[in-house]
Short mmCIF file of C-alpha atoms and ligand atoms in Angstrom, two decimals:
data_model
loop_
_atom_site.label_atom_id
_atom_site.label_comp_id
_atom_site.label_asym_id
_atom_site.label_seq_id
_atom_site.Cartn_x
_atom_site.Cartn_y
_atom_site.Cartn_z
CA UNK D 1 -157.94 43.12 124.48
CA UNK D 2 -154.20 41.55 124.45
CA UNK D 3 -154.77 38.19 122.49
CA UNK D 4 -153.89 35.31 124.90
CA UNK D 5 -150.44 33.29 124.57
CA UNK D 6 -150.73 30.39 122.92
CA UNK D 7 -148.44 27.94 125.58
CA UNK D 8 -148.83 24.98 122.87
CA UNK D 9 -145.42 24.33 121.16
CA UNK D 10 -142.94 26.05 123.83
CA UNK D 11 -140.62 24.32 124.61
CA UNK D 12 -139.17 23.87 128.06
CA UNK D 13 -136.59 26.61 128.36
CA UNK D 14 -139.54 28.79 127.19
CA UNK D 15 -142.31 27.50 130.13
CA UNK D 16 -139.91 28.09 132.57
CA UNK D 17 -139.08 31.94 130.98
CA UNK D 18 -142.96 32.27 130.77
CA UNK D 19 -143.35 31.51 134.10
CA UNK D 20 -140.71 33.75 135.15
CA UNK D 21 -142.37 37.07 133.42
CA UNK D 22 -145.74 36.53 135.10
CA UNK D 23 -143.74 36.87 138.62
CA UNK D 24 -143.82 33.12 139.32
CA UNK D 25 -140.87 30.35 139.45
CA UNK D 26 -139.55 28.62 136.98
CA UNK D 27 -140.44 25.04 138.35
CA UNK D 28 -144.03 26.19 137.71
CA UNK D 29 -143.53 26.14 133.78
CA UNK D 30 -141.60 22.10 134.10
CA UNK D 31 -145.28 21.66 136.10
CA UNK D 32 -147.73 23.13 133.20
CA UNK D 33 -145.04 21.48 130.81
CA UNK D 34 -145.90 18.06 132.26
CA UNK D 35 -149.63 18.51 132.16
CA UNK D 36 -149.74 19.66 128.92
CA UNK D 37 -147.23 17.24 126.99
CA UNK D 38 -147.65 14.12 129.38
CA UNK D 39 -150.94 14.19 130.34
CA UNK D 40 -152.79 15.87 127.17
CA UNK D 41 -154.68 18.50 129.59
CA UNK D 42 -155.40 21.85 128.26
CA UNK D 43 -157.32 23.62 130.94
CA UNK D 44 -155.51 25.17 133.45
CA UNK D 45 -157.98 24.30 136.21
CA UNK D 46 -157.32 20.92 136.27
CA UNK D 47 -153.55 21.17 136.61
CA UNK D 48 -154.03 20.33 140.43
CA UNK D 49 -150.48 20.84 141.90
CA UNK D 50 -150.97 24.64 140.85
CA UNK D 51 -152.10 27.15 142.86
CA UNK D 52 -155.12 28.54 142.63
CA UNK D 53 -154.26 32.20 141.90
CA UNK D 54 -151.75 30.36 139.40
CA UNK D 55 -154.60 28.92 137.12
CA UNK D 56 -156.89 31.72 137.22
CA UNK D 57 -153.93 34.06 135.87
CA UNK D 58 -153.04 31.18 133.36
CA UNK D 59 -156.97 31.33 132.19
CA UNK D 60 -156.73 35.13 131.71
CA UNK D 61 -153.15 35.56 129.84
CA UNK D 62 -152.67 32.25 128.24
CA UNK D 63 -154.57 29.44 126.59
CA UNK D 64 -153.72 25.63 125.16
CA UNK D 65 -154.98 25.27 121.54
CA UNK D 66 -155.30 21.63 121.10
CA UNK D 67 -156.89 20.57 117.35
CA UNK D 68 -160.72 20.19 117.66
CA UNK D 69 -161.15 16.65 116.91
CA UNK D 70 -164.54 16.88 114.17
CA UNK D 71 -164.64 13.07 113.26
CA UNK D 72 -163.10 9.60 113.18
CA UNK D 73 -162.96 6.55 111.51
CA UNK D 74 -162.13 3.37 112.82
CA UNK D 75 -160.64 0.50 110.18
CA UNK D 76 -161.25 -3.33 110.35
CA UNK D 77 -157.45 -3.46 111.14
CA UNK D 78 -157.56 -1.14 113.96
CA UNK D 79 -156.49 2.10 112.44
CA UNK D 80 -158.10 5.08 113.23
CA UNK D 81 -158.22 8.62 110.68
CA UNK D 82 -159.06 12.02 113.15
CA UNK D 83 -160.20 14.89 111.31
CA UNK D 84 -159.14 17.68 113.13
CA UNK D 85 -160.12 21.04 112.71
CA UNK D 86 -157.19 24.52 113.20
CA UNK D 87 -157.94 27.68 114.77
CA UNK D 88 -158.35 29.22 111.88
CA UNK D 89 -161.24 26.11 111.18
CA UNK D 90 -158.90 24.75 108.74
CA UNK D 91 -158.90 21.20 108.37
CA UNK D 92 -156.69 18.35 108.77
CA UNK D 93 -155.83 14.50 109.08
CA UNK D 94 -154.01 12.64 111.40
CA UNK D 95 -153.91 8.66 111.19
CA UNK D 96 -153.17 6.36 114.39
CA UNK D 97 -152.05 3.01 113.35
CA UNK D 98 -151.58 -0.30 115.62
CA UNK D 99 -148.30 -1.36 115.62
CA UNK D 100 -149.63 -4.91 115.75
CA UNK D 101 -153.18 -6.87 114.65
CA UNK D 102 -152.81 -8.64 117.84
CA UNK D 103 -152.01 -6.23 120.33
CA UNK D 104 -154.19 -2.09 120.87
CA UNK D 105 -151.38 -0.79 123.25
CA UNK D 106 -148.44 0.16 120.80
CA UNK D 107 -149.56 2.87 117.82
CA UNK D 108 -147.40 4.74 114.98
CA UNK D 109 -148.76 7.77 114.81
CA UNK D 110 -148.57 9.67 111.25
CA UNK D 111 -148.74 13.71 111.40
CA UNK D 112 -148.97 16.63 108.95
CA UNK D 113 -146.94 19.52 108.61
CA UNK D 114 -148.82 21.57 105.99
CA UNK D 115 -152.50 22.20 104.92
CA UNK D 116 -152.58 20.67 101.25
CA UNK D 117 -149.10 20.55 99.88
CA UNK D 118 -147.09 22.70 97.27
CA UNK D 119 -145.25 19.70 96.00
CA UNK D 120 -148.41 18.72 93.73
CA UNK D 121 -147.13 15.13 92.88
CA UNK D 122 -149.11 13.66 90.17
CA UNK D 123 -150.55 10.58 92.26
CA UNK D 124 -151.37 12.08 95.83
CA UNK D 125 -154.42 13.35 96.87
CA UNK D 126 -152.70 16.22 99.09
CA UNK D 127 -150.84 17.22 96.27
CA UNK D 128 -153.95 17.33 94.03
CA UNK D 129 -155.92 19.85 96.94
CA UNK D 130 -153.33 22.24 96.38
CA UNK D 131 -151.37 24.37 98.93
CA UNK D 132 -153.11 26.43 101.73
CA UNK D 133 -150.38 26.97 104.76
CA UNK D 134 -148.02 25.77 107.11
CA UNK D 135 -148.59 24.68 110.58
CA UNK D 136 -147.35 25.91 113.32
CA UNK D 137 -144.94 23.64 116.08
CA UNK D 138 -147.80 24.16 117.92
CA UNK D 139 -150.25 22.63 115.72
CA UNK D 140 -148.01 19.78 114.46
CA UNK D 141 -147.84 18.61 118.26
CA UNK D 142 -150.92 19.30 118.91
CA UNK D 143 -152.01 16.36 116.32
CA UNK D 144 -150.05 14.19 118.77
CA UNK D 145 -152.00 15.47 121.78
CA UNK D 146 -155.34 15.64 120.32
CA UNK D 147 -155.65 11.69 118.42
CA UNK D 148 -153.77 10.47 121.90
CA UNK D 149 -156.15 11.62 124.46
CA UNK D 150 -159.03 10.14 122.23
CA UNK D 151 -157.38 6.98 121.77
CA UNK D 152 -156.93 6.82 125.38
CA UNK D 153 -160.65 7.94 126.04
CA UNK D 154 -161.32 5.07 124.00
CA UNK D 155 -159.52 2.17 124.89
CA UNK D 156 -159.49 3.40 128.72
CA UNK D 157 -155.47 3.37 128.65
CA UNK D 158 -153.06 5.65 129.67
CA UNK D 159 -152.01 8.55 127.31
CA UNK D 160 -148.48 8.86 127.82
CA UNK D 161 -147.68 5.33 126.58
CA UNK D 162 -149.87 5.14 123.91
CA UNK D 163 -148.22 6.30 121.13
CA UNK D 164 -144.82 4.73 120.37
CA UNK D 165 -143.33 6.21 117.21
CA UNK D 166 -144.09 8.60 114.70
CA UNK D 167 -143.84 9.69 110.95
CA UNK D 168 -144.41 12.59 109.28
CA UNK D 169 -145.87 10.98 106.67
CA UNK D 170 -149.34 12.90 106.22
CA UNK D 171 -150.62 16.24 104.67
CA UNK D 172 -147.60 18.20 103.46
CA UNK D 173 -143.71 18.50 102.83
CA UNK D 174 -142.14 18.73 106.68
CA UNK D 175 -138.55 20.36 104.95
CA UNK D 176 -140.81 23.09 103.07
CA UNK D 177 -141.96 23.56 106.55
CA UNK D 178 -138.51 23.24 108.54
CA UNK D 179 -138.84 25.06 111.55
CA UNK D 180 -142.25 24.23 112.71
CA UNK D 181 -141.16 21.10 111.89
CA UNK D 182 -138.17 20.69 113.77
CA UNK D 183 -139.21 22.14 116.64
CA UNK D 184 -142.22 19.83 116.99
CA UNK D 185 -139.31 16.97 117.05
CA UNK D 186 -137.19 18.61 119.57
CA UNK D 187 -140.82 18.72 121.73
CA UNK D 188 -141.72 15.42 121.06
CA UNK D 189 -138.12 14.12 122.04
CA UNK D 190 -138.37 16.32 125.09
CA UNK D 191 -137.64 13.36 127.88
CA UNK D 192 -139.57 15.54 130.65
CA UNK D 193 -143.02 15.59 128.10
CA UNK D 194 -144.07 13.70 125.52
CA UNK D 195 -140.55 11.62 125.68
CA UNK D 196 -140.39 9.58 122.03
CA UNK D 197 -136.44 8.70 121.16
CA UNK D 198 -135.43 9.95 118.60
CA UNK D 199 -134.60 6.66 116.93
CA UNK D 200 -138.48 6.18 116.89
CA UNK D 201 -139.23 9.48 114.49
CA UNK D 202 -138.79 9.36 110.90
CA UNK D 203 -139.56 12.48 108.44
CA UNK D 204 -140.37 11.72 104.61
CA UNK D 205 -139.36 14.64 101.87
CA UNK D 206 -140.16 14.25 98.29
CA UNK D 207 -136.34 15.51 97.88
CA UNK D 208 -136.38 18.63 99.30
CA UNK D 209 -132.55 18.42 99.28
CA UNK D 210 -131.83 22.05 100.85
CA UNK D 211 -133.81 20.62 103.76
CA UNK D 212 -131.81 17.31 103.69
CA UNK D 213 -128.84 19.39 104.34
CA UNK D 214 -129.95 21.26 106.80
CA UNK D 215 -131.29 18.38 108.83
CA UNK D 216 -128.17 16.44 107.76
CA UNK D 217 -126.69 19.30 110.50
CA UNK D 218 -128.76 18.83 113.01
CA UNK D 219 -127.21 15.68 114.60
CA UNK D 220 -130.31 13.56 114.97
CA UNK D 221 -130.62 10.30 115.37
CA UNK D 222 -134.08 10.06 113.34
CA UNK D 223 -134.89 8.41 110.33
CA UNK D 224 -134.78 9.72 106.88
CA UNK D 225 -137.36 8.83 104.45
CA UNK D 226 -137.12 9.91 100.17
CA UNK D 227 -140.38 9.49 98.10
CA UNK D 228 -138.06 8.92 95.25
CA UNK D 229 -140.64 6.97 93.08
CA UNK D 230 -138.86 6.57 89.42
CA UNK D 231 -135.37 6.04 88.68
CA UNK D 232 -135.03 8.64 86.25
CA UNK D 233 -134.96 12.35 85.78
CA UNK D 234 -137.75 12.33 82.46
CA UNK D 235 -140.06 9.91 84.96
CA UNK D 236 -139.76 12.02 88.27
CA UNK D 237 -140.49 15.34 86.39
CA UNK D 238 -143.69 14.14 85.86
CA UNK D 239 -144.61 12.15 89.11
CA UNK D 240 -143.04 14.68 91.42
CA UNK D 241 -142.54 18.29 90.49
CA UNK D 242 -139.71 18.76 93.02
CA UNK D 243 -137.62 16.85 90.48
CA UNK D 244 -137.27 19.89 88.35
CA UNK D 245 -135.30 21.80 90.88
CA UNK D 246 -132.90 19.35 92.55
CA UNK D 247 -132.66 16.24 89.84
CA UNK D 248 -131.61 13.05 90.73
CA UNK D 249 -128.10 13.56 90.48
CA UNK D 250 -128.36 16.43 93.13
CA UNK D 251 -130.30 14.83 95.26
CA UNK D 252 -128.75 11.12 95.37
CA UNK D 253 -125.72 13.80 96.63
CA UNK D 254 -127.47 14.91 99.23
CA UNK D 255 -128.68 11.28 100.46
CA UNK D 256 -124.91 10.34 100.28
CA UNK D 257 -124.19 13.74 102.39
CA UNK D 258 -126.63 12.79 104.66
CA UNK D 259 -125.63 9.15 105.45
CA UNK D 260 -121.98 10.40 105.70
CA UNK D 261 -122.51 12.90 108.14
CA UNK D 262 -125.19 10.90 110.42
CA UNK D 263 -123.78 7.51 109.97
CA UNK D 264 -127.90 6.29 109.80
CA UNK D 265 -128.94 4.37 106.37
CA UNK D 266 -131.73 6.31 104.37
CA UNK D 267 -135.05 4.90 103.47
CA UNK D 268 -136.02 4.86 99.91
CA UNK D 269 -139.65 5.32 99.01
CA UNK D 270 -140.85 3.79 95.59
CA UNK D 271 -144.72 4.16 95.35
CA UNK D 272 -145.87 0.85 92.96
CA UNK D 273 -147.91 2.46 90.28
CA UNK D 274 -149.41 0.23 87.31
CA UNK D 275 -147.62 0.63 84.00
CA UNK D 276 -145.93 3.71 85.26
CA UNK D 277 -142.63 2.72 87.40
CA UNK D 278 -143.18 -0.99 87.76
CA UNK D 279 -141.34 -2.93 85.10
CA UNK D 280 -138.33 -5.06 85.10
CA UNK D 281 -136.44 -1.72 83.31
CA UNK D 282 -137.40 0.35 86.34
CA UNK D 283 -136.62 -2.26 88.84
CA UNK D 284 -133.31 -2.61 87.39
CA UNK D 285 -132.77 1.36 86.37
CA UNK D 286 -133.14 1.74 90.70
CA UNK D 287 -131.23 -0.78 91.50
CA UNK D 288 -128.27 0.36 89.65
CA UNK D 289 -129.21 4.13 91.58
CA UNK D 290 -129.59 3.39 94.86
CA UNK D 291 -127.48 0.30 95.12
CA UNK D 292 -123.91 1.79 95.78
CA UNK D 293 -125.17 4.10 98.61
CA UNK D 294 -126.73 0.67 100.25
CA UNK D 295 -130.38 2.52 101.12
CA UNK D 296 -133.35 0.63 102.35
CA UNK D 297 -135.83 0.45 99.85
CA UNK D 298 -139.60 0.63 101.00
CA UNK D 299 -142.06 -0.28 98.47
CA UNK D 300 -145.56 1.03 98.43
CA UNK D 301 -148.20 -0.31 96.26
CA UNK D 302 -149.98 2.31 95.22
CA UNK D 303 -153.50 3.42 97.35
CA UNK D 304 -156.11 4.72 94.41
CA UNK D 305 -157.22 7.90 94.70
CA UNK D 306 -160.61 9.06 92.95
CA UNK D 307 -160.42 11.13 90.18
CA UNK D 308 -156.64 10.78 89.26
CA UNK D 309 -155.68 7.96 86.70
CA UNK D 310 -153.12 5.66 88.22
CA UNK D 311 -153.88 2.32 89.13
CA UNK D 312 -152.38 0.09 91.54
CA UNK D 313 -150.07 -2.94 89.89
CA UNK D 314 -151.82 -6.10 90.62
CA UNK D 315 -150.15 -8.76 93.18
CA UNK D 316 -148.15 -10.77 90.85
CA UNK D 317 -146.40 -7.42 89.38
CA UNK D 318 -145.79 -5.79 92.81
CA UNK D 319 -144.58 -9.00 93.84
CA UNK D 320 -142.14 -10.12 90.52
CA UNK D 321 -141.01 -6.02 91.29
CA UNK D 322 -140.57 -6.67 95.07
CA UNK D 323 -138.34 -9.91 94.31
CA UNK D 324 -135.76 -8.35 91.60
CA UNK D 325 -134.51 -5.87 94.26
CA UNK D 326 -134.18 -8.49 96.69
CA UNK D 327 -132.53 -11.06 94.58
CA UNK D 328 -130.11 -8.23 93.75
CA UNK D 329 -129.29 -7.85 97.13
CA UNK D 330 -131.50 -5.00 98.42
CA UNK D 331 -132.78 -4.25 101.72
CA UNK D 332 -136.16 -3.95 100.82
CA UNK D 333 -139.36 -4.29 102.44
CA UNK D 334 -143.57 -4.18 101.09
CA UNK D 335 -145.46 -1.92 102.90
CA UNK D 336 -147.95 -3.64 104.91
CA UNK D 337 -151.37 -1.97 103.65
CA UNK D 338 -153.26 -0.44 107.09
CA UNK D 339 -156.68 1.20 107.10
CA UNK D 340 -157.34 1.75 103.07
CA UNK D 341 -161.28 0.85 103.91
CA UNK D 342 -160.85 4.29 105.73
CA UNK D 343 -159.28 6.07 103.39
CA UNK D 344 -156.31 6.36 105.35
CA UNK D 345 -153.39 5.46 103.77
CA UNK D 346 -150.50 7.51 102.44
CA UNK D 347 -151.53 9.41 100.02
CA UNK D 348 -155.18 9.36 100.54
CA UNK D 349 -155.44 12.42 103.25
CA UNK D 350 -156.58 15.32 101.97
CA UNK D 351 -158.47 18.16 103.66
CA UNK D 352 -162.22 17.43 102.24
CA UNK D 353 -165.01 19.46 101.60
CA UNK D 354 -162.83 22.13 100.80
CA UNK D 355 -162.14 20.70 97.45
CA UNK D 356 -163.15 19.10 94.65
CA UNK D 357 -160.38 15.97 93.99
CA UNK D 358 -160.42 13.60 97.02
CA UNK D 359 -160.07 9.89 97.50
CA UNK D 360 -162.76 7.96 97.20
CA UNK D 361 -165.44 8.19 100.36
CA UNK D 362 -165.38 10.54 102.78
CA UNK D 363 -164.37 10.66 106.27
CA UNK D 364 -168.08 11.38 107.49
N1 SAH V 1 -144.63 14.85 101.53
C1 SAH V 1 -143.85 13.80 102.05
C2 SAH V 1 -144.54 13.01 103.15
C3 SAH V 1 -145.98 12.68 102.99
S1 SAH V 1 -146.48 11.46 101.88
C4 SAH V 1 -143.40 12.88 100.96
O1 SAH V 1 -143.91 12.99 99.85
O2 SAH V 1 -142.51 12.09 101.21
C5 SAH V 1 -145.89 9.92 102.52
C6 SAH V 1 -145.59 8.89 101.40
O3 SAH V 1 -146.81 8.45 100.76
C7 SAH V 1 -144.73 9.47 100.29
O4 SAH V 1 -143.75 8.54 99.92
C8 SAH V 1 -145.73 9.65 99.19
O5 SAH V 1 -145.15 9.73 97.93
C9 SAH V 1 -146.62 8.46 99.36
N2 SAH V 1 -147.92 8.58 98.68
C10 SAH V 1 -148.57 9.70 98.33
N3 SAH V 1 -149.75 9.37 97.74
C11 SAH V 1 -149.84 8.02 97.75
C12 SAH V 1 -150.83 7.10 97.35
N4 SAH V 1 -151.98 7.50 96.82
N5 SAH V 1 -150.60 5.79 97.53
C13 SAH V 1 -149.45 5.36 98.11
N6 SAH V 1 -148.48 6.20 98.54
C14 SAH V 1 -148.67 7.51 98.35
FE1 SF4 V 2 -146.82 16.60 98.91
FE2 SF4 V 2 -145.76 14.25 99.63
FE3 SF4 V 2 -148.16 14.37 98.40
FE4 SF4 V 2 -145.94 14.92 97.03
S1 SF4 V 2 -146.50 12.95 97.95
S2 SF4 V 2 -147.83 16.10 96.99
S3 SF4 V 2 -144.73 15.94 98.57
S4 SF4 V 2 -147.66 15.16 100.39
#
């Protein structure tokens, strides 16, 4: 038998063509477009303005993979880990976080883009469960889809404007996974389905600077993230790998390239880790980097992951690091810590049970 078309991840243009070659109009793919990407439905029987015959062909030729959601975890602060399983019963993590303590009606949602990750930094848990594939468009936006319908299940609210920006910030390197990745944007942006601005996406690379360029080309108005971590070449070697193919030189290029051609500032990422990259030296070593191209600095202290040896600074260090950048005139910010008693912050995702080095707990 003909194995059924996955209709997950095509984008409009590619409904309406669908719709086309099975001998029906085109408005009939904007129709299963809107179910599928605004109302999170994935069986075609209860796309009501359809006709009948319609959704009984749809059932035979085509089919909606949405993730299987396997478990959750709710934190104290309100944010919520799904562990959703693939097709292929691969597994994966999405997080949901409030975009407020005092308001459940605004969430950031954080997605993956690869199963494990090849990168292998030193301190992350994905990194540490090694590399098993890419997803597909249809996978990354099917996170999305699958975490917003429970949410909405859960807090008896409407789906559509649930979910108010998003990072790819979880499992994986998005610009070692390009295409899937920037297709899931273009869907997400789509203003006729899911419908997120641009301005509210932003996509963190370790320094994947051939990426950087492409995207620099795509004439987006999203946000850039770098993991850049240590202000030197001999320090990022050893926290991330990627440092060994485009050093800091090349890459700081490519952030300059970037900001030139998109006219939108860059975020720095500097992960606080104890005794590693936290001292005055360091604080002043990045300063002297990043200061002329006039990035925002995000610092993150760092989330302890079980069974790898660095240690989060305590307070008073993050805090003396946190107050030489600004006193030099940095835009920088301290990341707000969000569900660590669920072992959902960055760095602490990793697809579990298949492998031996996770963060501490479990998502059970
Ligand atoms: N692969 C991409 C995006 C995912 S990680 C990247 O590396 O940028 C998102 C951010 O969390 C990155 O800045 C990453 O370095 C950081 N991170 C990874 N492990 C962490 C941990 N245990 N604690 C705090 N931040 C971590
Ligand atoms: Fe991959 Fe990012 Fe983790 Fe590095 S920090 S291993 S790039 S997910």
């Amino acid at each position: 038998m003909e194995a059924k078309k996955e209709l997950l991840g095509l984008q409009m243009e590619e409904m309406e063509e669908l719709m086309q070659s099975l001998g029906e109009p085109s408005f009939r793919g904007r129709q299963v477009y809107k179910w599928i990407y605004q109302k999170g439905i994935n069986s075609f029987y209860e796309m009501s303005d359809l006709p009948k015959h319609l959704r009984t062909k749809l059932d035979e030729h085509c089919v909606i993979s949405m993730p299987r959601l396997l478990k959750q975890r709710v934190s104290h602060d309100g944010t919520r880990k799904y562990l959703l399983e693939l097709k292929d019963k691969k597994r994966i993590e999405s997080v949901i976080i409030p975009q407020s303590y005092e308001k459940e009606d605004k969430y950031t949602l954080c997605l993956s883009t690869q199963v494990g990750c090849p990168v292998g930094c030193a301190f992350c848990a994905t990194g540490k469960s090694g590399f098993q594939r890419n997803l597909e468009a249809y996978e990354i936006v099917g996170q999305l889809l699958s975490s917003r319908r429970e949410l909405s299940r859960k807090l008896r609210s409407n789906a559509e404007s649930l979910i108010t920006s998003v990072v790819y910030m979880g499992m994986g390197e998005p610009l070692l996974n390009y295409d899937a990745t920037l297709k899931s944007i273009h869907i997400l942006n789509e203003h006729r389905g899911i419908n997120l601005g641009q301005r509210h996406i932003t996509i963190s690379t370790a320094g994947e600077v051939n990426g950087i360029k492409r995207l620099a080309r795509e004439n987006m108005q999203i946000t850039l993230a770098v993991s850049l971590h240590a202000p030197n070449d001999v320090l990022r070697n050893k926290l991330v790998p990627l440092n060994r193919k485009y050093n800091l030189a090349v890459l700081m290029d490519a952030i300059e390239e970037y900001m030139s051609i998109n006219n939108r500032r860059v975020t720095i990422e500097y992960v606080l880790l104890d005794q590693i990259n936290n001292s005055e030296k360091e604080a002043r070593e990045l300063i002297s980097l990043i200061k002329p191209l006039n990035c925002h600095v995000n610092l993150i202290p760092y989330n302890e992951v079980k069974g790898l040896p660095f240690k989060r600074p305590s307070r008073l260090s993050i805090q003396s690091f946190y107050r030489i950048l600004l006193e030099a005139g940095m835009p920088v910010t301290l990341r707000e810590e969000r569900g660590k008693d669920i072992e959902a912050a960055c760095g602490q995702l990793a697809a579990r049970k298949e492998h031996k080095i996770t963060s501490a707990g479990n998502s059970s």
